[in-house]
CSV table of C-alpha atoms in Angstrom, one decimal:
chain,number,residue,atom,x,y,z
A,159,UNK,CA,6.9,-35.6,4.0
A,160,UNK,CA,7.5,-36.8,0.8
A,161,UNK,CA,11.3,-37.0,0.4
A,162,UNK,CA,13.8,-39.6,0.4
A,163,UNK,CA,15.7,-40.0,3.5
A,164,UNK,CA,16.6,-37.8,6.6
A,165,UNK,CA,17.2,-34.4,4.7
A,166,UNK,CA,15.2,-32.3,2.9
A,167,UNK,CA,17.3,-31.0,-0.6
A,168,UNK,CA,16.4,-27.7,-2.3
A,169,UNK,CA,15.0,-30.0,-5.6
A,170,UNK,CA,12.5,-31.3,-3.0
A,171,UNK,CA,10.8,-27.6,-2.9
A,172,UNK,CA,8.7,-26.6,-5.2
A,173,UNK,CA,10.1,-24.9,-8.4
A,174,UNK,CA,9.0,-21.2,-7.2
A,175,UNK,CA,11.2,-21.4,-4.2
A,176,UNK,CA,14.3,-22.0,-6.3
A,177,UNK,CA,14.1,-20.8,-9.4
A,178,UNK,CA,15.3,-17.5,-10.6
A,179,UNK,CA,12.4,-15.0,-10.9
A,180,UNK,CA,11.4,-14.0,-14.5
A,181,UNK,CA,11.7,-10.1,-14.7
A,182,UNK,CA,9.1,-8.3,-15.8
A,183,UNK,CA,9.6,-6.8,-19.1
A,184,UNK,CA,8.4,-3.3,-20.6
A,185,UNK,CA,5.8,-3.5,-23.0
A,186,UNK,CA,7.8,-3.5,-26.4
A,187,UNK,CA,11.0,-5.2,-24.8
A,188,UNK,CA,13.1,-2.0,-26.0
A,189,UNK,CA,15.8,-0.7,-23.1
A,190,UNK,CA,14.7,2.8,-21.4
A,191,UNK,CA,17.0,5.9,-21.1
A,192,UNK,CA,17.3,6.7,-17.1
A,193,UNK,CA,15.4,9.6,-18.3
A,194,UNK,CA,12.4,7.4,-19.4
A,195,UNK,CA,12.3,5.8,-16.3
A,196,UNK,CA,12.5,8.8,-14.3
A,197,UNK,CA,9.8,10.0,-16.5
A,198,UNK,CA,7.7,7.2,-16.3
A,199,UNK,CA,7.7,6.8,-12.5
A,200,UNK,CA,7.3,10.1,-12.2
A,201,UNK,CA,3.5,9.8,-13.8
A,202,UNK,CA,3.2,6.7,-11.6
A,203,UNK,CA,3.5,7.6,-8.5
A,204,UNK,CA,1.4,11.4,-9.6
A,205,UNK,CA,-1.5,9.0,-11.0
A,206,UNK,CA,-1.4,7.1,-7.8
A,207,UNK,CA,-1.3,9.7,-5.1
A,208,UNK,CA,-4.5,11.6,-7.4
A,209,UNK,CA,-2.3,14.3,-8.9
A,210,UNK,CA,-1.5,15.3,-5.2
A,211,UNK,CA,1.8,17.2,-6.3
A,212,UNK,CA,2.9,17.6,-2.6
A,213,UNK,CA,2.0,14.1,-1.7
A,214,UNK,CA,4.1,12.9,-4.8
A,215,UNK,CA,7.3,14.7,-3.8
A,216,UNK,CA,7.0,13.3,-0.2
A,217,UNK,CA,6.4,9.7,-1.4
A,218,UNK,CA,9.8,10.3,-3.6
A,219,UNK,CA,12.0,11.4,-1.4
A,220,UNK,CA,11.9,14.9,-3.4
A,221,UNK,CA,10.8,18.6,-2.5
A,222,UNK,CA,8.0,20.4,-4.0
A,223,UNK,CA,10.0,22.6,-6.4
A,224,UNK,CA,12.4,19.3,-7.7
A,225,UNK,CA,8.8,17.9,-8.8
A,226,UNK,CA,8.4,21.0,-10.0
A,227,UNK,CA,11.6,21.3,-11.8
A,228,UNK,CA,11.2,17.5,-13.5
A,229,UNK,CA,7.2,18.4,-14.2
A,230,UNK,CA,8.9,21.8,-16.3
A,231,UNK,CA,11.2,19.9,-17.8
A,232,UNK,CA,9.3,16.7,-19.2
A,233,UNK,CA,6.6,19.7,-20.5
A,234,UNK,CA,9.4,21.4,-22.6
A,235,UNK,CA,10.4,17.7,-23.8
A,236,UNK,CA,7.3,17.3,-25.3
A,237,UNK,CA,6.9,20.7,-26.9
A,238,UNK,CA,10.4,19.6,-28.5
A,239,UNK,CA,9.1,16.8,-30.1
Protein backbone atom coordinates (compact mmCIF):
# COMPACT_ATOMS: atom_id res chain seq x y z
CA UNK A 1 0.00 0.00 0.00
CA UNK A 2 0.78 3.33 -0.85
CA UNK A 3 -0.48 5.38 2.16
CA UNK A 4 1.07 7.19 4.95
CA UNK A 5 0.86 5.36 8.15
CA UNK A 6 -1.32 2.58 9.78
CA UNK A 7 -4.85 3.80 8.36
CA UNK A 8 -6.11 3.98 5.15
CA UNK A 9 -8.30 7.67 4.81
CA UNK A 10 -11.11 7.93 2.22
CA UNK A 11 -8.60 10.69 0.13
CA UNK A 12 -6.37 7.60 -0.28
CA UNK A 13 -9.17 5.94 -2.60
CA UNK A 14 -9.45 6.77 -5.84
CA UNK A 15 -11.75 9.77 -6.76
CA UNK A 16 -14.71 7.45 -8.09
CA UNK A 17 -15.21 5.88 -4.79
CA UNK A 18 -15.84 9.18 -3.11
CA UNK A 19 -17.00 11.56 -5.24
CA UNK A 20 -20.60 12.41 -5.75
CA UNK A 21 -21.88 10.79 -9.01
CA UNK A 22 -22.70 13.20 -11.92
CA UNK A 23 -26.45 12.64 -12.86
CA UNK A 24 -27.24 12.01 -16.09
CA UNK A 25 -28.95 14.76 -17.76
CA UNK A 26 -31.87 14.68 -20.53
CA UNK A 27 -30.83 15.68 -23.80
CA UNK A 28 -31.73 19.49 -23.87
CA UNK A 29 -31.20 19.92 -19.94
CA UNK A 30 -35.05 21.22 -19.72
CA UNK A 31 -37.04 19.70 -16.48
CA UNK A 32 -39.83 16.90 -17.49
CA UNK A 33 -43.51 17.03 -16.44
CA UNK A 34 -44.23 13.50 -14.46
CA UNK A 35 -46.30 12.97 -17.43
CA UNK A 36 -43.18 13.13 -19.74
CA UNK A 37 -41.55 10.76 -17.83
CA UNK A 38 -44.24 8.47 -17.55
CA UNK A 39 -44.55 8.83 -21.22
CA UNK A 40 -41.19 8.38 -22.03
CA UNK A 41 -40.64 5.19 -19.97
CA UNK A 42 -43.50 4.00 -21.14
CA UNK A 43 -41.93 3.78 -24.91
CA UNK A 44 -38.78 2.37 -23.15
CA UNK A 45 -39.64 -0.37 -21.62
CA UNK A 46 -42.42 -1.26 -25.00
CA UNK A 47 -39.24 -0.73 -27.36
CA UNK A 48 -37.32 -3.02 -25.12
CA UNK A 49 -39.64 -5.92 -24.41
CA UNK A 50 -40.42 -5.81 -28.72
CA UNK A 51 -43.76 -4.17 -28.49
CA UNK A 52 -44.78 -7.21 -26.32
CA UNK A 53 -47.80 -5.13 -24.65
CA UNK A 54 -48.40 -7.94 -22.01
CA UNK A 55 -44.75 -8.39 -21.28
CA UNK A 56 -44.62 -4.45 -20.80
CA UNK A 57 -47.33 -4.25 -18.21
CA UNK A 58 -45.76 -7.23 -16.24
CA UNK A 59 -42.22 -5.64 -16.36
CA UNK A 60 -44.16 -2.36 -14.85
CA UNK A 61 -45.85 -3.53 -12.17
CA UNK A 62 -49.19 -2.60 -14.37
CA UNK A 63 -52.19 -4.75 -15.87
CA UNK A 64 -52.90 -5.02 -19.37
CA UNK A 65 -55.77 -2.59 -19.61
CA UNK A 66 -53.69 0.33 -17.40
CA UNK A 67 -51.14 0.00 -20.41
CA UNK A 68 -53.93 0.18 -22.26
CA UNK A 69 -55.46 3.08 -20.69
CA UNK A 70 -51.80 5.23 -20.75
CA UNK A 71 -51.24 3.85 -24.62
CA UNK A 72 -55.14 5.62 -25.19
CA UNK A 73 -54.31 8.42 -23.55
CA UNK A 74 -50.74 9.45 -24.87
CA UNK A 75 -52.59 8.71 -28.58
CA UNK A 76 -55.28 11.37 -27.87
CA UNK A 77 -52.33 13.72 -26.57
CA UNK A 78 -50.82 13.66 -29.75
CA UNK A 79 -53.97 14.10 -31.85
CA UNK A 80 -54.29 17.36 -29.45
CA UNK A 81 -51.29 18.77 -30.54
Amino acid sequence: MMVEGNVIDIKDLPPYLWKPPVLARTHNDNLLSMDEVQERHLVSVLERMGGDKSRAAEVLGISRSTLYNLLARRELARKAN
